[in-house]
Amino acid sequence: MSVTIENLVTSGTFSLDGGTWDVDNNVWIVGNEDECVIIDSPHDAEAIISQVRGRKVLAILLTHAHNDHIGAARAVAEAVKAPVYLHPDDLVLWEQVYPDAKPDRYLADGDVFQVGGATLRALHTPGHSPGSTCFHLEDEGTVFTGDTLFDGGPGATGRSYSDYPTILTSIRERLLTLPARTVVRTGHGDSTTIGAERETLAKVSQ
Ligand SMILES: [Fe+2]
């Protein structure tokens, strides 16, 4: 039986560089009836814990450390007794939210996570933030992109620790090289496909 992919939307705020904005964030839970991983832990620990429904949580995988993606991570981790994974290049952002605690584990490009008989592979895709990481669920033909790639193009790069040329390189070399039918499940808003975003990026580069 293939894995299930559940989407939960939580609401709160994103703060950086002295500004604060209202945001809705996607949480993705990948697994089966017995075990799962959680991709991002924004805003509302109770809602995320409820969505787990008592399953064993193997890992909390963070796409990056902007506060709107990690605000509930420690509370969820303690409740479900699972380790939090973050790419170390995002520690500068993590420390703005959790100055007194480190992530439990560090992600590296190519790391593999097995859940429900499927394989999630970490793709380091810097640009939106230095440690931004996508997770490719190879068997299901889907990729979880956090704020690196959205329905309509690249994630924002206007604030601290972001870089536009770097995100374009990451998207072109690590994401647009996936099969066109690959479903892109994002950190905010609707899903898209690699094929659709190839067309978006072709316009961006003109
Ligand atoms: Fe972000």
Short mmCIF file of C-alpha atoms and ligand atoms in Angstrom, two decimals:
data_model
loop_
_atom_site.label_atom_id
_atom_site.label_comp_id
_atom_site.label_asym_id
_atom_site.label_seq_id
_atom_site.Cartn_x
_atom_site.Cartn_y
_atom_site.Cartn_z
CA MET A 1 0.00 0.00 0.00
CA SER A 2 1.36 3.39 -0.90
CA VAL A 3 1.94 6.09 1.64
CA THR A 4 -0.66 8.74 2.38
CA ILE A 5 0.06 12.45 2.16
CA GLU A 6 -2.00 14.64 4.47
CA ASN A 7 -2.14 18.42 4.35
CA LEU A 8 -2.93 20.59 7.36
CA VAL A 9 -3.04 24.39 7.13
CA THR A 10 -2.19 26.44 10.20
CA SER A 11 -2.33 30.21 10.56
CA GLY A 12 -0.12 32.73 12.32
CA THR A 13 2.54 35.30 11.54
CA PHE A 14 5.92 35.49 9.85
CA SER A 15 8.43 37.96 11.29
CA LEU A 16 11.82 38.98 9.93
CA ASP A 17 13.83 42.17 9.62
CA GLY A 18 11.45 44.03 11.94
CA GLY A 19 8.26 43.31 9.97
CA THR A 20 5.40 40.94 10.72
CA TRP A 21 2.91 39.47 8.26
CA ASP A 22 -0.14 37.19 8.60
CA VAL A 23 0.43 33.85 6.90
CA ASP A 24 -1.17 30.45 6.34
CA ASN A 25 1.30 27.56 6.28
CA ASN A 26 1.05 24.04 4.92
CA VAL A 27 2.02 21.14 7.15
CA TRP A 28 2.59 17.85 5.30
CA ILE A 29 2.29 14.50 7.04
CA VAL A 30 3.61 11.52 5.07
CA GLY A 31 3.16 7.97 6.27
CA ASN A 32 0.74 5.12 6.83
CA GLU A 33 -1.53 3.99 9.65
CA ASP A 34 1.39 3.19 11.94
CA GLU A 35 4.13 5.77 11.33
CA CYS A 36 4.73 9.14 9.72
CA VAL A 37 7.05 12.07 9.26
CA ILE A 38 5.96 15.69 9.65
CA ILE A 39 7.25 18.28 7.17
CA ASP A 40 7.35 21.72 8.86
CA SER A 41 5.73 22.60 12.18
CA PRO A 42 4.14 26.04 11.98
CA HIS A 43 2.09 27.99 14.48
CA ASP A 44 -0.26 25.45 16.07
CA ALA A 45 1.24 22.49 17.94
CA GLU A 46 -2.16 21.16 19.06
CA ALA A 47 -3.49 20.97 15.51
CA ILE A 48 -0.37 19.14 14.30
CA ILE A 49 -0.37 16.69 17.22
CA SER A 50 -4.05 16.01 16.61
CA GLN A 51 -3.37 15.26 12.92
CA VAL A 52 -0.77 12.66 13.93
CA ARG A 53 -3.53 10.60 15.61
CA GLY A 54 -1.13 8.75 17.88
CA ARG A 55 1.06 7.33 15.11
CA LYS A 56 4.79 6.93 15.67
CA VAL A 57 6.51 10.04 14.34
CA LEU A 58 9.91 9.17 12.88
CA ALA A 59 11.07 12.73 12.22
CA ILE A 60 10.05 16.36 12.06
CA LEU A 61 11.69 17.61 8.88
CA LEU A 62 12.03 21.37 8.50
CA THR A 63 12.24 22.88 5.02
CA HIS A 64 13.92 25.95 6.52
CA ALA A 65 13.99 27.93 9.76
CA HIS A 66 11.80 30.96 9.12
CA ASN A 67 9.70 31.34 12.23
CA ASP A 68 6.44 30.59 10.41
CA HIS A 69 7.73 27.08 9.59
CA ILE A 70 9.27 26.14 12.94
CA GLY A 71 7.26 27.96 15.61
CA ALA A 72 5.61 24.77 16.89
CA ALA A 73 8.54 22.42 16.21
CA ARG A 74 9.85 22.04 19.75
CA ALA A 75 6.39 21.63 21.29
CA VAL A 76 5.42 19.02 18.70
CA ALA A 77 8.75 17.22 19.08
CA GLU A 78 8.31 16.91 22.82
CA ALA A 79 4.70 15.75 22.52
CA VAL A 80 5.33 13.06 19.90
CA LYS A 81 8.90 12.25 21.00
CA ALA A 82 10.49 12.72 17.59
CA PRO A 83 13.72 14.44 16.55
CA VAL A 84 13.72 17.78 14.72
CA TYR A 85 15.89 17.90 11.58
CA LEU A 86 17.23 21.14 10.10
CA HIS A 87 20.00 21.98 7.64
CA PRO A 88 22.76 23.65 9.70
CA ASP A 89 23.05 26.59 7.30
CA ASP A 90 19.74 27.83 8.75
CA LEU A 91 20.91 27.96 12.35
CA VAL A 92 21.14 31.75 12.15
CA LEU A 93 17.35 31.80 11.62
CA TRP A 94 16.60 28.96 14.07
CA GLU A 95 18.38 30.88 16.85
CA GLN A 96 16.00 33.80 16.41
CA VAL A 97 13.15 31.49 17.51
CA TYR A 98 14.98 29.06 19.83
CA PRO A 99 18.06 30.83 21.25
CA ASP A 100 18.47 28.22 23.98
CA ALA A 101 17.98 24.94 22.08
CA LYS A 102 19.55 23.37 18.99
CA PRO A 103 17.76 21.15 16.46
CA ASP A 104 18.11 17.47 17.38
CA ARG A 105 19.74 16.46 14.07
CA TYR A 106 21.27 18.18 11.08
CA LEU A 107 20.12 17.55 7.52
CA ALA A 108 22.57 17.06 4.68
CA ASP A 109 21.94 16.93 0.96
CA GLY A 110 21.10 13.37 -0.04
CA ASP A 111 19.88 12.24 3.37
CA VAL A 112 17.26 9.51 3.04
CA PHE A 113 14.26 8.86 5.28
CA GLN A 114 12.18 5.70 5.04
CA VAL A 115 8.53 5.99 6.04
CA GLY A 116 5.64 3.67 5.36
CA GLY A 117 7.71 1.77 2.83
CA ALA A 118 8.51 4.92 0.83
CA THR A 119 11.68 6.99 0.55
CA LEU A 120 12.06 10.70 1.18
CA ARG A 121 15.32 12.22 -0.06
CA ALA A 122 16.63 15.61 1.12
CA LEU A 123 17.63 18.09 -1.59
CA HIS A 124 19.59 21.10 -0.33
CA THR A 125 18.18 24.04 -2.30
CA PRO A 126 19.63 27.28 -0.87
CA GLY A 127 18.36 30.69 -1.90
CA HIS A 128 15.17 31.46 0.02
CA SER A 129 17.39 30.79 3.03
CA PRO A 130 20.90 29.30 3.21
CA GLY A 131 19.71 25.94 4.52
CA SER A 132 16.47 25.57 2.58
CA THR A 133 15.87 21.90 1.86
CA CYS A 134 13.25 20.13 -0.25
CA PHE A 135 12.13 16.54 0.29
CA HIS A 136 11.55 14.30 -2.72
CA LEU A 137 9.11 11.45 -2.18
CA GLU A 138 10.46 9.47 -5.07
CA ASP A 139 7.96 6.60 -5.18
CA GLU A 140 4.96 8.93 -5.22
CA GLY A 141 6.35 11.44 -7.70
CA THR A 142 6.05 14.41 -5.40
CA VAL A 143 8.40 16.97 -3.88
CA PHE A 144 7.84 19.12 -0.79
CA THR A 145 9.43 22.47 -1.53
CA GLY A 146 8.81 24.69 1.50
CA ASP A 147 9.30 28.29 0.34
CA THR A 148 11.75 27.46 -2.46
CA LEU A 149 9.21 26.85 -5.24
CA PHE A 150 5.56 27.88 -5.32
CA ASP A 151 2.63 27.67 -7.69
CA GLY A 152 3.78 30.59 -9.84
CA GLY A 153 7.52 30.60 -9.32
CA PRO A 154 10.42 31.01 -6.89
CA GLY A 155 10.01 31.88 -3.22
CA ALA A 156 10.75 35.34 -1.89
CA THR A 157 14.35 36.50 -1.70
CA GLY A 158 13.90 40.10 -0.59
CA ARG A 159 14.81 39.72 3.06
CA SER A 160 17.91 38.84 5.08
CA TYR A 161 19.79 35.62 4.33
CA SER A 162 18.03 35.20 0.96
CA ASP A 163 19.64 35.36 -2.48
CA TYR A 164 17.84 35.46 -5.84
CA PRO A 165 20.56 34.05 -8.15
CA THR A 166 21.10 31.23 -5.65
CA ILE A 167 17.41 30.24 -5.53
CA LEU A 168 17.22 30.25 -9.33
CA THR A 169 20.22 27.95 -9.55
CA SER A 170 18.74 25.62 -6.92
CA ILE A 171 15.41 25.44 -8.69
CA ARG A 172 16.92 24.89 -12.12
CA GLU A 173 19.50 22.32 -11.08
CA ARG A 174 17.71 20.40 -8.33
CA LEU A 175 13.95 20.75 -8.95
CA LEU A 176 13.28 21.36 -12.64
CA THR A 177 15.40 18.29 -13.37
CA LEU A 178 12.74 16.09 -11.72
CA PRO A 179 10.10 14.48 -13.98
CA ALA A 180 7.57 17.00 -15.36
CA ARG A 181 4.61 15.22 -13.77
CA THR A 182 6.14 15.54 -10.27
CA VAL A 183 3.64 17.21 -7.93
CA VAL A 184 5.11 20.19 -6.07
CA ARG A 185 3.65 20.54 -2.56
CA THR A 186 4.55 23.95 -1.20
CA GLY A 187 4.95 25.68 2.13
CA HIS A 188 2.12 28.14 1.42
CA GLY A 189 -0.84 27.92 -0.93
CA ASP A 190 -1.64 25.54 -3.76
CA SER A 191 0.32 22.67 -5.18
CA THR A 192 1.71 22.74 -8.72
CA THR A 193 3.86 20.52 -10.94
CA ILE A 194 7.45 20.60 -12.10
CA GLY A 195 6.20 20.83 -15.69
CA ALA A 196 4.10 23.93 -14.95
CA GLU A 197 6.94 25.63 -13.09
CA ARG A 198 9.38 24.94 -15.93
CA GLU A 199 7.11 27.18 -18.01
CA THR A 200 7.01 29.81 -15.24
CA LEU A 201 10.79 29.81 -14.93
CA ALA A 202 11.24 30.06 -18.68
CA LYS A 203 9.36 33.37 -18.53
CA VAL A 204 11.37 34.57 -15.51
CA SER A 205 14.63 34.09 -17.39
CA GLN A 206 13.52 36.00 -20.51
FE FE B 1 10.25 31.21 4.40
#
